[in-house]
CSV table of C-alpha atoms in Angstrom, one decimal:
chain,number,residue,atom,x,y,z
Z,1,MET,CA,119.6,87.1,-27.9
Z,2,PHE,CA,122.4,89.1,-29.4
Z,3,ALA,CA,121.6,87.9,-32.9
Z,4,ALA,CA,118.0,89.0,-32.5
Z,5,LEU,CA,119.1,92.5,-31.3
Z,6,ALA,CA,121.5,92.8,-34.2
Z,7,PHE,CA,118.7,91.8,-36.6
Z,8,ALA,CA,116.3,94.3,-35.1
Z,9,ALA,CA,118.9,97.1,-35.3
Z,10,ALA,CA,119.6,96.2,-39.0
Z,11,LEU,CA,115.9,96.5,-39.8
Z,12,GLN,CA,115.9,100.0,-38.3
Z,13,ALA,CA,119.0,101.3,-40.1
Z,14,THR,CA,118.4,104.5,-41.9
Z,15,PRO,CA,119.6,105.0,-45.5
Z,16,GLU,CA,122.1,107.6,-44.1
Z,17,ALA,CA,123.5,105.0,-41.7
Z,18,GLU,CA,123.8,102.5,-44.5
Z,19,VAL,CA,125.7,104.9,-46.7
Z,20,ALA,CA,128.0,105.8,-43.8
Z,21,ALA,CA,128.7,102.2,-43.2
Z,22,VAL,CA,129.7,101.7,-46.8
Z,23,LEU,CA,132.1,104.7,-46.6
Z,24,ASP,CA,133.5,103.3,-43.4
Z,25,GLN,CA,134.0,99.9,-45.1
Z,26,LEU,CA,135.8,101.6,-47.9
Z,27,ASN,CA,138.4,103.0,-45.5
Z,28,VAL,CA,138.7,99.6,-43.7
Z,29,ALA,CA,139.2,97.8,-47.0
Z,30,SER,CA,141.7,100.3,-48.4
Z,31,ALA,CA,143.7,100.3,-45.1
Z,32,ALA,CA,143.8,96.5,-45.3
Z,33,ALA,CA,144.8,96.6,-49.0
Z,34,ASP,CA,141.8,94.3,-49.6
Z,35,ALA,CA,141.1,94.8,-53.3
Z,36,ASP,CA,138.1,92.5,-53.4
Z,37,ALA,CA,136.4,94.2,-50.5
Z,38,TYR,CA,137.4,97.7,-51.7
Z,39,PHE,CA,136.1,97.3,-55.3
Z,40,ALA,CA,132.9,95.5,-54.3
Z,41,LEU,CA,131.8,98.8,-52.8
Z,42,TYR,CA,131.8,100.5,-56.2
Z,43,ALA,CA,129.2,100.2,-58.9
Z,44,PRO,CA,130.5,98.6,-62.1
Z,45,ASP,CA,130.5,101.9,-64.0
Z,46,ALA,CA,131.8,104.0,-61.1
Z,47,ARG,CA,134.3,106.9,-61.5
Z,48,PHE,CA,137.1,107.9,-59.1
Z,49,VAL,CA,138.5,111.4,-59.2
Z,50,GLY,CA,141.8,111.7,-57.2
Z,51,THR,CA,143.9,114.5,-56.0
Z,52,ASP,CA,146.1,114.6,-59.1
Z,53,ALA,CA,144.6,116.3,-62.1
Z,54,GLY,CA,145.2,113.1,-64.2
Z,55,GLU,CA,143.3,110.9,-61.8
Z,56,HIS,CA,139.9,110.5,-63.4
Z,57,TRP,CA,139.4,106.8,-63.6
Z,58,THR,CA,136.7,104.1,-64.2
Z,59,ARG,CA,136.6,101.4,-61.5
Z,60,GLU,CA,138.7,99.1,-63.7
Z,61,GLU,CA,141.3,101.8,-64.3
Z,62,LEU,CA,141.5,102.5,-60.6
Z,63,ARG,CA,141.9,98.8,-60.0
Z,64,GLY,CA,144.8,98.7,-62.4
Z,65,TYR,CA,146.5,101.6,-60.7
Z,66,VAL,CA,146.1,100.4,-57.1
Z,67,GLY,CA,146.4,96.7,-57.8
Z,68,PRO,CA,150.2,96.6,-57.5
Z,69,TYR,CA,150.1,98.6,-54.2
Z,70,PHE,CA,147.4,96.3,-52.7
Z,71,ALA,CA,149.3,93.2,-53.9
Z,72,ARG,CA,152.3,94.3,-51.8
Z,73,GLY,CA,149.9,94.9,-48.8
Z,74,GLN,CA,150.3,98.6,-49.1
Z,75,GLY,CA,147.0,100.3,-48.5
Z,76,TRP,CA,146.0,103.8,-47.3
Z,77,SER,CA,143.8,105.1,-44.5
Z,78,TYR,CA,141.5,108.1,-44.7
Z,79,PRO,CA,139.2,107.9,-41.7
Z,80,ALA,CA,136.3,110.3,-41.6
Z,81,THR,CA,136.3,113.0,-38.9
Z,82,SER,CA,132.9,114.4,-40.0
Z,83,ARG,CA,130.4,113.5,-42.7
Z,84,VAL,CA,127.2,114.9,-44.2
Z,85,ILE,CA,125.0,112.5,-46.1
Z,86,THR,CA,121.9,113.6,-48.1
Z,87,ILE,CA,119.4,111.1,-49.4
Z,88,ALA,CA,117.7,112.5,-52.6
Z,89,PRO,CA,114.1,113.6,-51.9
Z,90,ILE,CA,112.7,111.1,-54.4
Z,91,GLN,CA,110.3,108.3,-53.7
Z,92,CYS,CA,112.8,105.4,-54.1
Z,93,ARG,CA,115.2,107.0,-51.6
Z,94,CYS,CA,117.9,105.3,-53.8
Z,95,ILE,CA,120.3,108.1,-54.5
Z,96,ALA,CA,122.6,109.7,-51.9
Z,97,TRP,CA,125.4,112.2,-52.0
Z,98,PHE,CA,128.0,112.8,-49.3
Z,99,GLU,CA,130.8,115.1,-48.3
Z,100,GLU,CA,133.2,114.0,-45.6
Z,101,GLN,CA,136.3,115.5,-43.9
Z,102,LEU,CA,139.1,112.9,-43.8
Z,103,THR,CA,142.5,112.7,-42.3
Z,104,ASN,CA,145.6,111.0,-43.7
Z,105,ASP,CA,149.1,110.6,-42.4
Z,106,SER,CA,150.7,111.9,-45.5
Z,107,TYR,CA,148.2,114.5,-46.8
Z,108,GLY,CA,146.7,115.7,-43.5
Z,109,ARG,CA,143.2,117.0,-43.8
Z,110,THR,CA,141.5,115.9,-47.0
Z,111,ARG,CA,137.9,115.8,-48.3
Z,112,GLY,CA,135.9,113.1,-49.9
Z,113,SER,CA,132.7,113.6,-51.8
Z,114,GLY,CA,130.5,111.6,-54.1
Z,115,VAL,CA,127.3,109.9,-55.1
Z,116,MET,CA,126.0,106.5,-54.2
Z,117,ARG,CA,123.1,104.5,-55.5
Z,118,LEU,CA,121.0,101.9,-53.8
Z,119,THR,CA,121.2,98.6,-55.9
Z,120,ASP,CA,119.9,95.1,-55.3
Z,121,ASP,CA,123.3,94.5,-53.6
Z,122,GLY,CA,123.1,97.5,-51.3
Z,123,TRP,CA,124.5,101.0,-51.6
Z,124,LYS,CA,127.3,101.3,-54.3
Z,125,ILE,CA,129.6,104.2,-55.0
Z,126,GLU,CA,128.9,105.7,-58.4
Z,127,GLN,CA,131.5,108.5,-58.0
Z,128,TYR,CA,134.1,109.3,-55.4
Z,129,VAL,CA,136.2,112.5,-55.4
Z,130,LEU,CA,139.2,112.8,-53.1
Z,131,SER,CA,140.6,116.3,-52.8
Z,132,LEU,CA,143.1,118.2,-50.7
Z,133,ALA,CA,141.7,120.8,-48.4
Z,134,VAL,CA,143.8,123.9,-49.2
Z,135,PRO,CA,143.3,126.9,-47.0
Z,136,ASN,CA,142.2,129.9,-49.0
Z,137,ASP,CA,145.3,131.9,-47.9
Z,138,LEU,CA,147.5,129.3,-49.5
Z,139,ALA,CA,145.5,128.7,-52.7
Z,140,SER,CA,147.3,131.3,-54.9
Z,141,PRO,CA,150.8,130.4,-53.9
Z,142,ILE,CA,150.0,126.7,-54.4
Z,143,ALA,CA,148.4,127.4,-57.8
Z,144,ARG,CA,151.6,129.2,-58.9
Z,145,ILE,CA,153.7,126.2,-57.8
Z,146,ILE,CA,151.4,123.9,-59.8
Z,147,LYS,CA,151.5,126.2,-62.9
Z,148,THR,CA,155.3,126.3,-62.8
Z,149,TYR,CA,155.5,122.5,-62.3
Z,150,GLU,CA,153.1,121.8,-65.2
Z,151,ALA,CA,155.0,124.3,-67.5
Z,152,ALA,CA,158.3,122.6,-66.7
Z,153,LYS,CA,156.8,119.2,-67.3
Z,154,ALA,CA,155.3,120.3,-70.7
Z,155,THR,CA,158.7,121.5,-71.9
Z,156,ALA,CA,160.8,118.6,-70.6
Z,157,PRO,CA,162.2,116.3,-73.2
């Protein structure tokens, strides 16, 4: 009986719910440091844009960066506290974009956004952007700190 109910529920899943499930799976896989599950959620030509200005990676570049962390069992958790998912108003209903508020023990409130595409293997992440949520009142002082840091780094031997 339970299997029949689960099957019926799966048939009624909306594209928005399917996209949300992929994003939730992304957090579960990263928290578990499960590289196979994590990278299976990305399209082969996906891009990841991280919080550091230098973090603009292909899926394979991201795998190279996080591989040593995951190999040590060191993952990260960014559970969503809110999320908006939009399915492109095109006939195939095969493109979605999302914006989510996240929380993290080290970074506090962050933001994730990106684009997903429906493939033969389900929804896949084409682009994911992780950003810090900086209050406007702090943006100028933080920008000055970053400029000073980058200038010092550029002149360092």
